[in-house]
mmCIF file of N, CA and C and ligand atoms in Angstrom:
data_model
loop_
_atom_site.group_PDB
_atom_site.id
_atom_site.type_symbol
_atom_site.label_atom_id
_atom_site.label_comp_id
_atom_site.label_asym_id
_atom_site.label_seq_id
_atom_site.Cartn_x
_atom_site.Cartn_y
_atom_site.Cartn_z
ATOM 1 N N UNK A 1 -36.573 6.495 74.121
ATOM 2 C CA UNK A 1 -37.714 5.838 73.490
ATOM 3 C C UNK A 1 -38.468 6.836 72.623
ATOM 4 N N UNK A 2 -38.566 6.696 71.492
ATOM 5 C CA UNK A 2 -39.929 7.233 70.311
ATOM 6 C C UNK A 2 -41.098 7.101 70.450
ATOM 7 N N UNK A 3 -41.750 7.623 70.860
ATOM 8 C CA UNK A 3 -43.526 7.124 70.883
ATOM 9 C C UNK A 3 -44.211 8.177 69.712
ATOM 10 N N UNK A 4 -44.856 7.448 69.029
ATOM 11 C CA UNK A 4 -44.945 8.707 67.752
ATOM 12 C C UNK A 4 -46.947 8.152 68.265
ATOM 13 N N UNK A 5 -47.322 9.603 68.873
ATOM 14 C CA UNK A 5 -48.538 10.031 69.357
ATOM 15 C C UNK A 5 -49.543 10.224 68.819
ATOM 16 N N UNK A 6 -49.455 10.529 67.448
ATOM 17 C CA UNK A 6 -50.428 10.383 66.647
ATOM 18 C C UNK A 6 -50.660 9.943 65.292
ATOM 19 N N UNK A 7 -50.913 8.696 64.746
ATOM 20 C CA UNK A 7 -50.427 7.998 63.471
ATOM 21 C C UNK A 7 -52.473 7.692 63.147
ATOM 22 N N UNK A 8 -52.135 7.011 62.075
ATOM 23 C CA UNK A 8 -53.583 7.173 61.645
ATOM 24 C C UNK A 8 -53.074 5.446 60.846
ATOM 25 N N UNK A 9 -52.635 4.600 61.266
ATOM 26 C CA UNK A 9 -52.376 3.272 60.864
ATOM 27 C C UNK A 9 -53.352 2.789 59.832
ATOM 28 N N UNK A 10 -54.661 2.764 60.555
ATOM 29 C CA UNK A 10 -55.678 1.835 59.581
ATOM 30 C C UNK A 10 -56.043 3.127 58.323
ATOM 31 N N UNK A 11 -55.333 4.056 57.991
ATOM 32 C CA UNK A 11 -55.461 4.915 57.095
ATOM 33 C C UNK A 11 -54.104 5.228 56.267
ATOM 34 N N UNK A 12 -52.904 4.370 56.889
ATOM 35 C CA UNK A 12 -51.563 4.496 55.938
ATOM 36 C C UNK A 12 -52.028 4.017 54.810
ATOM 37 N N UNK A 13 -50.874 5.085 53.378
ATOM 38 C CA UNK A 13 -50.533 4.899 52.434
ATOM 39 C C UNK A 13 -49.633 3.571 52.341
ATOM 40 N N UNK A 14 -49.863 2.312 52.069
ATOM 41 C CA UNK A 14 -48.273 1.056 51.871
ATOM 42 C C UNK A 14 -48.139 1.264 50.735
ATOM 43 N N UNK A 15 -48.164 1.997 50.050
ATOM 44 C CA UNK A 15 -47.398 1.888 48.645
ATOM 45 C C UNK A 15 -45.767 1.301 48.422
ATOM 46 N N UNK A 16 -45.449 2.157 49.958
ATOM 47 C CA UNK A 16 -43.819 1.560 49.909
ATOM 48 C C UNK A 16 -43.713 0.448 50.414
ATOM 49 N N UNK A 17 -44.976 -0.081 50.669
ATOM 50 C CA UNK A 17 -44.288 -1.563 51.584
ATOM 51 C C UNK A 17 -45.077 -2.494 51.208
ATOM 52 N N UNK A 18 -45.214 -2.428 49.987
ATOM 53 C CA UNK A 18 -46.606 -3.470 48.821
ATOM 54 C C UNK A 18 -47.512 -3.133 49.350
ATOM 55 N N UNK A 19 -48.500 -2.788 50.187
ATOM 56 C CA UNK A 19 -49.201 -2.711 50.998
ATOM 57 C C UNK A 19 -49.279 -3.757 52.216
ATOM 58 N N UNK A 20 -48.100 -3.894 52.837
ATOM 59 C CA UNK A 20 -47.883 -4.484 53.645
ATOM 60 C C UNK A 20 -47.709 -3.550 55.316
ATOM 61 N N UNK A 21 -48.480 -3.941 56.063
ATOM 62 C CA UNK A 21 -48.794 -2.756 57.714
ATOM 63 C C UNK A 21 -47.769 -3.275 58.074
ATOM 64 N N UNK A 22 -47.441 -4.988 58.611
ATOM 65 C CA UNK A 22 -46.875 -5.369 59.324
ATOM 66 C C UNK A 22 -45.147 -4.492 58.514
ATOM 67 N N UNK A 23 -44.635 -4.355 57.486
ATOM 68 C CA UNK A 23 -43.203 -4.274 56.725
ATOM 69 C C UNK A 23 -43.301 -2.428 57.608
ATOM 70 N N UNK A 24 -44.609 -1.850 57.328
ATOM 71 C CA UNK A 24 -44.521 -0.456 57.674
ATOM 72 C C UNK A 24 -44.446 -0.418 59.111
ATOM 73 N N UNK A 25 -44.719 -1.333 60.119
ATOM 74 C CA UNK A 25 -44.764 -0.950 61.811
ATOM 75 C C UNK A 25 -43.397 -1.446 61.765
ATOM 76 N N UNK A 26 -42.679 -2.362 61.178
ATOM 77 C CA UNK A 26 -41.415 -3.009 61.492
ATOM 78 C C UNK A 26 -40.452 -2.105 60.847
ATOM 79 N N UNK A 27 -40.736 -0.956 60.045
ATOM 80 C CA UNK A 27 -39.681 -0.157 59.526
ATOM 81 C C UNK A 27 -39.759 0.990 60.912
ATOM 82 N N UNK A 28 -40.988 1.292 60.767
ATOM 83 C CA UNK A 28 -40.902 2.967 62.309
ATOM 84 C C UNK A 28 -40.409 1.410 63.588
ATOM 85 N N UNK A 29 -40.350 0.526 64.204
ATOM 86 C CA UNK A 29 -39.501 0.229 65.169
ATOM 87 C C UNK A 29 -37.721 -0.319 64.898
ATOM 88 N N UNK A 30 -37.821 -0.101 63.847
ATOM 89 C CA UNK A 30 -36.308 0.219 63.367
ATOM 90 C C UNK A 30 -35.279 1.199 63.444
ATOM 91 N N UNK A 31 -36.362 2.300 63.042
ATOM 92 C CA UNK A 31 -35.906 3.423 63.342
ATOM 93 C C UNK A 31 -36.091 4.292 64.803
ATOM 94 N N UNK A 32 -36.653 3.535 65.748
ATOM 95 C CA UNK A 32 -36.644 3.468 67.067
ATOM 96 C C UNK A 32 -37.784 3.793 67.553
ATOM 97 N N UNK A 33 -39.183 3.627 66.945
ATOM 98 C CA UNK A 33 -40.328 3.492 67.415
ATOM 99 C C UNK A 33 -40.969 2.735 68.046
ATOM 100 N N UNK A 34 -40.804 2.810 69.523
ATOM 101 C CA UNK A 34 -41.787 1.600 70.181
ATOM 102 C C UNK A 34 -43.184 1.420 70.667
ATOM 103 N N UNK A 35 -43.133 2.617 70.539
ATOM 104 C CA UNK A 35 -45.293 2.543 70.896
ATOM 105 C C UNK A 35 -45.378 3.572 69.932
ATOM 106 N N UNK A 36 -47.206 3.550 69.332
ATOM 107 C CA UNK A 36 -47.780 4.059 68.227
ATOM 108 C C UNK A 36 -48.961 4.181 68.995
ATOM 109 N N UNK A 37 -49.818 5.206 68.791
ATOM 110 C CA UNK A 37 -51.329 5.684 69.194
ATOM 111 C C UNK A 37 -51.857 6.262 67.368
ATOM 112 N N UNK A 38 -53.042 4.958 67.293
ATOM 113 C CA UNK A 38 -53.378 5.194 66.361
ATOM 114 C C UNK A 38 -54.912 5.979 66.810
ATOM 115 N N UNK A 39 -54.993 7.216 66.223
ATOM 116 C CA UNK A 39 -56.100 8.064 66.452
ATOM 117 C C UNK A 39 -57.101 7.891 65.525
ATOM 118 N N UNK A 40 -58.234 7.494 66.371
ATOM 119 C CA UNK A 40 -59.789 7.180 65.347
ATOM 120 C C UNK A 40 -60.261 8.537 65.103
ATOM 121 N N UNK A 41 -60.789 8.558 63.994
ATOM 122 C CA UNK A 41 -61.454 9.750 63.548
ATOM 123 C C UNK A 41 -62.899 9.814 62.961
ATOM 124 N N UNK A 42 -63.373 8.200 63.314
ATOM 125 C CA UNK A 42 -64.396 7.824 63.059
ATOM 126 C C UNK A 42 -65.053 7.060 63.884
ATOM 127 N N UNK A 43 -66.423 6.885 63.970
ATOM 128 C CA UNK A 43 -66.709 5.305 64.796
ATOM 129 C C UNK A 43 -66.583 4.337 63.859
ATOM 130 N N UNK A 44 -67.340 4.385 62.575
ATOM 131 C CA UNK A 44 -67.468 3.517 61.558
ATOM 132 C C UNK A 44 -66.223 2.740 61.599
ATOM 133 N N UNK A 45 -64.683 3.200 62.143
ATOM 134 C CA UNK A 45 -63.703 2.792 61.590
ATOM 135 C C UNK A 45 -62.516 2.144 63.616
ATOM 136 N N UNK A 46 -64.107 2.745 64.515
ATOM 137 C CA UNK A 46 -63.367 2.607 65.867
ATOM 138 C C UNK A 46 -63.134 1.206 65.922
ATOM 139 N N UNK A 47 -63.761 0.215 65.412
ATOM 140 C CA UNK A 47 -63.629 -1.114 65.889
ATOM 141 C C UNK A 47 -62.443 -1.345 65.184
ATOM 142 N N UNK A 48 -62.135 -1.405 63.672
ATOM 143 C CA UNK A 48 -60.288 -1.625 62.806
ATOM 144 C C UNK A 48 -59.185 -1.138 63.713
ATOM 145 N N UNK A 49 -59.765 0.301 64.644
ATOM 146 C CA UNK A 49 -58.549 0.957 65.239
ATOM 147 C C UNK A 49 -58.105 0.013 66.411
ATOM 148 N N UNK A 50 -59.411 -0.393 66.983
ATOM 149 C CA UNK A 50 -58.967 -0.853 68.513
ATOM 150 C C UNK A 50 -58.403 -2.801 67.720
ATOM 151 N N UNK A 51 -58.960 -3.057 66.845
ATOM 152 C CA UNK A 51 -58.119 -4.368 66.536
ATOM 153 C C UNK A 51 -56.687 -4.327 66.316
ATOM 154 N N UNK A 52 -56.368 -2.769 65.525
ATOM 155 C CA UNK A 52 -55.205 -2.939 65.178
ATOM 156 C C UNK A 52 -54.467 -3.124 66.673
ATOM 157 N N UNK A 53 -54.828 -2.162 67.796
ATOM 158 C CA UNK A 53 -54.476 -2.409 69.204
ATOM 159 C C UNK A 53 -54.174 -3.415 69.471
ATOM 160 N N UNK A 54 -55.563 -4.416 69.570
ATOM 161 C CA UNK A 54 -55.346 -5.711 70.126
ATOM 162 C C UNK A 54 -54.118 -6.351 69.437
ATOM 163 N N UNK A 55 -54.114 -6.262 67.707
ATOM 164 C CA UNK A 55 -52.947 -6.807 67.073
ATOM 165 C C UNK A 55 -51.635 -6.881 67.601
ATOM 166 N N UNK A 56 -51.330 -5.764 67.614
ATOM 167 C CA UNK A 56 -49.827 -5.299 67.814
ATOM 168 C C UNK A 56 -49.862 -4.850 69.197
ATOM 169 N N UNK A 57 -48.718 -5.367 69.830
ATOM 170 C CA UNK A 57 -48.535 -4.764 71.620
ATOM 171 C C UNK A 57 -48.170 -3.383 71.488
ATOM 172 N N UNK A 58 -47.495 -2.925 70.282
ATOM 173 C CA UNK A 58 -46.976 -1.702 70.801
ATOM 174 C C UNK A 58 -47.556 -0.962 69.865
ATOM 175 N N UNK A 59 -48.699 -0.669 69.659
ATOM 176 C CA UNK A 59 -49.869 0.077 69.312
ATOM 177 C C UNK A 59 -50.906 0.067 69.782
ATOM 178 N N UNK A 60 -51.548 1.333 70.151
ATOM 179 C CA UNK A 60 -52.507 1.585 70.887
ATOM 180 C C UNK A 60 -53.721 2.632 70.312
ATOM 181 N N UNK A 61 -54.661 2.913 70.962
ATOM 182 C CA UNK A 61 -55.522 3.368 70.136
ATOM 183 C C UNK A 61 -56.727 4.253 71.175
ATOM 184 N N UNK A 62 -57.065 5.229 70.354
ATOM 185 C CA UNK A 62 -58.030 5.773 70.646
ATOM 186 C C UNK A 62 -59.339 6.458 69.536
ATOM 187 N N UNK A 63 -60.217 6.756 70.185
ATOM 188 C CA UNK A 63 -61.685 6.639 69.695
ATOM 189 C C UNK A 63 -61.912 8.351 69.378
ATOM 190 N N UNK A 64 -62.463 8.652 68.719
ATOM 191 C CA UNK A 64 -63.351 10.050 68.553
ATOM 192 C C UNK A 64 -63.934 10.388 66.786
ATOM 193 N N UNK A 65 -64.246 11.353 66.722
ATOM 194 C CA UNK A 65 -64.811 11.678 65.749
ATOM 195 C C UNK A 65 -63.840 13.122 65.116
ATOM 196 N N UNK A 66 -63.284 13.207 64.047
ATOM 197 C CA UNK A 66 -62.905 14.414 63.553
ATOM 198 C C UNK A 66 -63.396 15.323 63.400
ATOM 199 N N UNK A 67 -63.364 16.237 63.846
ATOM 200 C CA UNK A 67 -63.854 17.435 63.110
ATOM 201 C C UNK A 67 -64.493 17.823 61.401
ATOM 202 N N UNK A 68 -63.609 17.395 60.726
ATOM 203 C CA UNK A 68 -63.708 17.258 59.737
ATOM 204 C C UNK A 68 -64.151 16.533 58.588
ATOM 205 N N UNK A 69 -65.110 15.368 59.340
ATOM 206 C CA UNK A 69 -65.619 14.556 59.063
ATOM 207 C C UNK A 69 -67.064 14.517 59.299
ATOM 208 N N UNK A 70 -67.720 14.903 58.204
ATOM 209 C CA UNK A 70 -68.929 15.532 58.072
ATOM 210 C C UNK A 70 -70.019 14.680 57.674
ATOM 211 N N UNK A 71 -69.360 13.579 57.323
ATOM 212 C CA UNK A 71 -70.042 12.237 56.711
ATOM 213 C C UNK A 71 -70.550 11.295 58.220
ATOM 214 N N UNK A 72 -68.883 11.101 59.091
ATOM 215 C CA UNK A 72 -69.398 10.517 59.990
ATOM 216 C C UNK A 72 -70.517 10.508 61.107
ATOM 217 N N UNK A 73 -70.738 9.062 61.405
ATOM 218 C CA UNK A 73 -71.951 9.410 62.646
ATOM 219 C C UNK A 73 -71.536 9.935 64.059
ATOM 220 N N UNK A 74 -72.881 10.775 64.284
ATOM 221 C CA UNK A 74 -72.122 11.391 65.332
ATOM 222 C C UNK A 74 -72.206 10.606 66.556
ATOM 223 N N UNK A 75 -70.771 10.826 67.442
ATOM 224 C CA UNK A 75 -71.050 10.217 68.497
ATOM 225 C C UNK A 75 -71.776 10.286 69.937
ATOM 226 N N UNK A 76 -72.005 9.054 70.497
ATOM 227 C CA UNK A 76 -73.043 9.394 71.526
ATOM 228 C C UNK A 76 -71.944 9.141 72.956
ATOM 229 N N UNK A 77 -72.322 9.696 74.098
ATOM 230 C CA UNK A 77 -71.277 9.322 75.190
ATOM 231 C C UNK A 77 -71.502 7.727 75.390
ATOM 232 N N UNK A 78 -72.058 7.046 75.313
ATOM 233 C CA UNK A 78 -72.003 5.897 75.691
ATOM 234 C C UNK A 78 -71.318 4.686 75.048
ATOM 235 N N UNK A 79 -71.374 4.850 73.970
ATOM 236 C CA UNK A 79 -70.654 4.309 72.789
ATOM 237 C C UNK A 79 -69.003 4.767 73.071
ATOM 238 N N UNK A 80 -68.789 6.149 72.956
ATOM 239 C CA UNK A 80 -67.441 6.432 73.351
ATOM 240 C C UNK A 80 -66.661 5.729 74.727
ATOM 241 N N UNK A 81 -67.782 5.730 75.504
ATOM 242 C CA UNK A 81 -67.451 4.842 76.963
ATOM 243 C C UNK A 81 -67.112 3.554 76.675
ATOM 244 N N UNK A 82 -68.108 2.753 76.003
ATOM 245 C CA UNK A 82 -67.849 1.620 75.827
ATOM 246 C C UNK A 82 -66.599 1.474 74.917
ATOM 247 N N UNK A 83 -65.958 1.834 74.318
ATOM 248 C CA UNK A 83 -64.510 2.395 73.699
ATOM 249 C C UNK A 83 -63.819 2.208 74.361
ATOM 250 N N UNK A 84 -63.936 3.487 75.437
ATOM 251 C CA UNK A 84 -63.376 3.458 76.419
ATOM 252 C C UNK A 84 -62.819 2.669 77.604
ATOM 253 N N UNK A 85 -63.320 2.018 76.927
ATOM 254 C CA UNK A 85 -63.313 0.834 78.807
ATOM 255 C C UNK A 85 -62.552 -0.088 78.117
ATOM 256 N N UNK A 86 -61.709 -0.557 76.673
ATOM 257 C CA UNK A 86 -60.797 -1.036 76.424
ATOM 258 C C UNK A 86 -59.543 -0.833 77.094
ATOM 259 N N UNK A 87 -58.782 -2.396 77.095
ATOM 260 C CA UNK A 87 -57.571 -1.718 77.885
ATOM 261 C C UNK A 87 -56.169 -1.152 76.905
ATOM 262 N N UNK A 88 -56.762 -1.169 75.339
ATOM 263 C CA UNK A 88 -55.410 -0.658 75.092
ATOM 264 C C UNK A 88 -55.934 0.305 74.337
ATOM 265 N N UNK A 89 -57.373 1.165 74.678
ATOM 266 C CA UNK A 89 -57.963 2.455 74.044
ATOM 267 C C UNK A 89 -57.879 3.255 75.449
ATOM 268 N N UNK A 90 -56.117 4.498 74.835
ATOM 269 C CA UNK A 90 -55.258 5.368 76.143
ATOM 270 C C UNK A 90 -56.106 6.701 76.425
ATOM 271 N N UNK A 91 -56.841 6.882 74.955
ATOM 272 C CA UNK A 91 -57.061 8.471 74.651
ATOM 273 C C UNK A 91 -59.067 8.831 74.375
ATOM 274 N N UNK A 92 -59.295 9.415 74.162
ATOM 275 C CA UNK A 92 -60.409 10.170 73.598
ATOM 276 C C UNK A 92 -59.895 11.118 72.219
ATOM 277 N N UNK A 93 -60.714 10.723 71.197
ATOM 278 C CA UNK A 93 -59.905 11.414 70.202
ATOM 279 C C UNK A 93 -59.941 11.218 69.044
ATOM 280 N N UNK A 94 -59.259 11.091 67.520
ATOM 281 C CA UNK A 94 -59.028 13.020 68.258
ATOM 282 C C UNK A 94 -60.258 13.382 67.474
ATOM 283 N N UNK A 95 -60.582 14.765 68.139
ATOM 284 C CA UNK A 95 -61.640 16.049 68.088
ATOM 285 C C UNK A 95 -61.170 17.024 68.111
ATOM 286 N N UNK A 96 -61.997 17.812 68.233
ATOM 287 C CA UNK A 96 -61.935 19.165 68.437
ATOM 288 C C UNK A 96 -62.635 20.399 67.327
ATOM 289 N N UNK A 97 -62.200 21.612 67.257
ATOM 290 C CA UNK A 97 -62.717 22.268 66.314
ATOM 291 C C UNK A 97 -61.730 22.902 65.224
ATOM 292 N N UNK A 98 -62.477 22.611 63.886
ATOM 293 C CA UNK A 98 -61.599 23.055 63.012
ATOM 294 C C UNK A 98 -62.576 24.395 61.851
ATOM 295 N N UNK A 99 -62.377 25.312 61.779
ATOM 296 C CA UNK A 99 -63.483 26.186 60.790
ATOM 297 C C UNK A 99 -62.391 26.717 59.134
ATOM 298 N N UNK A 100 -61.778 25.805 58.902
ATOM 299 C CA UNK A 100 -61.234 26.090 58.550
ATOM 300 C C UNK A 100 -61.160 25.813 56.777
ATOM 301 N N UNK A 101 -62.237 25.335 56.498
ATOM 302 C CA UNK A 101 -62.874 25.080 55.002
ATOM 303 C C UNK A 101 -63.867 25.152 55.106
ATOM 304 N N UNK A 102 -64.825 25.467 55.975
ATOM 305 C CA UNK A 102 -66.309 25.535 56.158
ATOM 306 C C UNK A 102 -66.559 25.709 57.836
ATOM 307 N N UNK A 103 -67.424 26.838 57.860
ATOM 308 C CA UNK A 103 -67.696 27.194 59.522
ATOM 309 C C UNK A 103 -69.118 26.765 59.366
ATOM 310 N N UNK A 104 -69.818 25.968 58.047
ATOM 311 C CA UNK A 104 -71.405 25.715 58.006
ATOM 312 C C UNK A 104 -71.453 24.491 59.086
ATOM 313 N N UNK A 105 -70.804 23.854 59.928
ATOM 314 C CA UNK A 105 -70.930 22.499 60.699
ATOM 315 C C UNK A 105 -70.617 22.493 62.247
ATOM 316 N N UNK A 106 -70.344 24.750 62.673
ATOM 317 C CA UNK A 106 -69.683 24.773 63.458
ATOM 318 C C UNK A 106 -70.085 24.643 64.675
ATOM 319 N N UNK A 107 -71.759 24.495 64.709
ATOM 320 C CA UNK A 107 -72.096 24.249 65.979
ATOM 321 C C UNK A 107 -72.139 22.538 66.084
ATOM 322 N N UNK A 108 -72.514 22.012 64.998
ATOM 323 C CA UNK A 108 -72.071 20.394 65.405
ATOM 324 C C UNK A 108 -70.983 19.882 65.755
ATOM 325 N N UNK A 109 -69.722 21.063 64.946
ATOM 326 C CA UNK A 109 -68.465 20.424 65.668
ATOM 327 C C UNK A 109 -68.488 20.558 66.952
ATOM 328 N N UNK A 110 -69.317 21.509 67.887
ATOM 329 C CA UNK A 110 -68.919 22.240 69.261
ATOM 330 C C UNK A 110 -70.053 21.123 69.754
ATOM 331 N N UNK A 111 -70.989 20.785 69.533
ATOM 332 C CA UNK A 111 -71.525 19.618 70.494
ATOM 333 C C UNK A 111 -70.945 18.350 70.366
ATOM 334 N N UNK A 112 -70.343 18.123 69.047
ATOM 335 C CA UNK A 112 -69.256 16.547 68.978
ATOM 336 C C UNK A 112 -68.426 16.895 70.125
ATOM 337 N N UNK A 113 -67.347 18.026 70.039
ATOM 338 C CA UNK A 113 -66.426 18.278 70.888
ATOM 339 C C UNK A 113 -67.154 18.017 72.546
ATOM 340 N N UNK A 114 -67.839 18.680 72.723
ATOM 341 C CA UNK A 114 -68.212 18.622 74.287
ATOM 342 C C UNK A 114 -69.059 17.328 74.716
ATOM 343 N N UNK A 115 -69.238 16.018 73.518
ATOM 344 C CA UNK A 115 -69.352 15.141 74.046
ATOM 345 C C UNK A 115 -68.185 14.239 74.272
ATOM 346 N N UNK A 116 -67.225 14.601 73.377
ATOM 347 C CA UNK A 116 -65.763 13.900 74.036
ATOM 348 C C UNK A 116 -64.776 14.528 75.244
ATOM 349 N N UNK A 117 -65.349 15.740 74.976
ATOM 350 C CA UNK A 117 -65.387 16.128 76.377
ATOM 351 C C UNK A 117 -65.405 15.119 77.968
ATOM 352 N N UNK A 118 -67.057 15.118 77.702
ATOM 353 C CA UNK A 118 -67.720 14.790 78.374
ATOM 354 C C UNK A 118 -67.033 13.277 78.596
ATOM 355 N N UNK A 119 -66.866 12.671 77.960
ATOM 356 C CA UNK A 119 -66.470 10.957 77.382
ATOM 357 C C UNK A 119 -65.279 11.444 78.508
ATOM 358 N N UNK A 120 -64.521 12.176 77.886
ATOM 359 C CA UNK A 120 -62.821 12.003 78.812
ATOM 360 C C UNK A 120 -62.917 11.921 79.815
ATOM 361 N N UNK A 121 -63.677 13.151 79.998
ATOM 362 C CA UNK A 121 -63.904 12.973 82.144
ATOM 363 C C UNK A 121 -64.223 11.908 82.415
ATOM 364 N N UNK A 122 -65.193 11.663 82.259
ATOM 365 C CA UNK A 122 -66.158 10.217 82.793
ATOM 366 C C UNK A 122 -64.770 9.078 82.872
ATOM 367 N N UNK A 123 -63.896 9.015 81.606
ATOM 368 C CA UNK A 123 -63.499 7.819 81.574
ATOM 369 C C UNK A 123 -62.101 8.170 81.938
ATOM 370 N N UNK A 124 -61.756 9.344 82.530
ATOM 371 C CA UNK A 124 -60.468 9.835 82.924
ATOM 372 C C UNK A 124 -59.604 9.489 82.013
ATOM 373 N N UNK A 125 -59.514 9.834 80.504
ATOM 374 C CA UNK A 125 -58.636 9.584 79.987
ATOM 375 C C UNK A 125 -58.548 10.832 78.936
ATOM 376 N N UNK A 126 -57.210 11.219 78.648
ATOM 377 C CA UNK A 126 -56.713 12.388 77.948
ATOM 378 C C UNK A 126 -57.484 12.406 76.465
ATOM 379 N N UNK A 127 -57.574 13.933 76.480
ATOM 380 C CA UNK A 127 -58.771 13.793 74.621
ATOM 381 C C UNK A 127 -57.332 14.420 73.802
ATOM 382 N N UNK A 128 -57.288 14.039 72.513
ATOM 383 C CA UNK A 128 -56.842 14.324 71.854
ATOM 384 C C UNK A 128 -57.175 15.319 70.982
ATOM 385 N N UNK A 129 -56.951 16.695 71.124
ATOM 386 C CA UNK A 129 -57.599 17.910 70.221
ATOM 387 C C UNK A 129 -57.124 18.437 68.883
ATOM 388 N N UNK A 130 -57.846 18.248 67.858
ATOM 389 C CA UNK A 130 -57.184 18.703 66.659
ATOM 390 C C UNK A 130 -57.677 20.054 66.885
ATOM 391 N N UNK A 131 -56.744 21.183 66.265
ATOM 392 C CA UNK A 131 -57.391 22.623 66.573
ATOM 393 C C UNK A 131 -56.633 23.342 65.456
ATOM 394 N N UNK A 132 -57.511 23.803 64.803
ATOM 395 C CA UNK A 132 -57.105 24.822 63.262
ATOM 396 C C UNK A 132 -57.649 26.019 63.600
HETATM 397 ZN ZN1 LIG B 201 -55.016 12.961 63.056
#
């Protein structure tokens, strides 16, 4: 079985598939992909991720804030919980720290991070760490 762990779905390029999701999930389970974890990197964008979930059985989804995303709002543990408590949101995620075009955000990345931290424990579920 293929499980491709970290895809960013509600952020694919379809150029090759008219812009068609459904032609692009039916080409990766062709080629022997049966589950997909689409990783939020936003809240603004957590609710598209966890629909695409609900959409498709064999996509799944998780919640966090990027690093690298300097625009987004930051998250609060409770909000991430309530994420969390979906049944087809597997992960916390992804986060982590990146200083790697700018260290001016680096203590906000380190309190984002240690509130998904915080989120995972609580909700016993694995965080997904981006790390540059
Ligand atoms: Zn990613």
């Amino acid at each position: 079985m293929l499980i491709d762990s970290h895809c960013h779905l509600d952020r694919l390029k379809l150029d090759s598939y008219d812009g068609d999701l459904d032609a692009a999930l039916d080409a990766a389970r062709q080629a022997g992909v049966e589950r997909m974890l689409c990783a939020g990197i936003d809240l603004e964008h957590a609710d598209a991720v966890v629909d695409l979930a609900d959409k498709y059985q064999d996509v799944y989804a998780s919640v966090g804030i990027h690093p690298l995303e300097k625009e987004a709002a930051e998250p609060d543990l409770q909000t991430l919980l309530h994420y969390a408590a979906h049944p087809k949101v597997i992960a916390i995620g992804e986060s982590g720290l990146d200083y790697y075009y700018s260290a001016d955000n680096k203590e906000r990345q380190q309190e984002r991070f240690r509130i998904h931290l915080q989120a995972a424990e609580k909700s016993e579920l694995p965080i997904i760490v981006h790390t540059r």
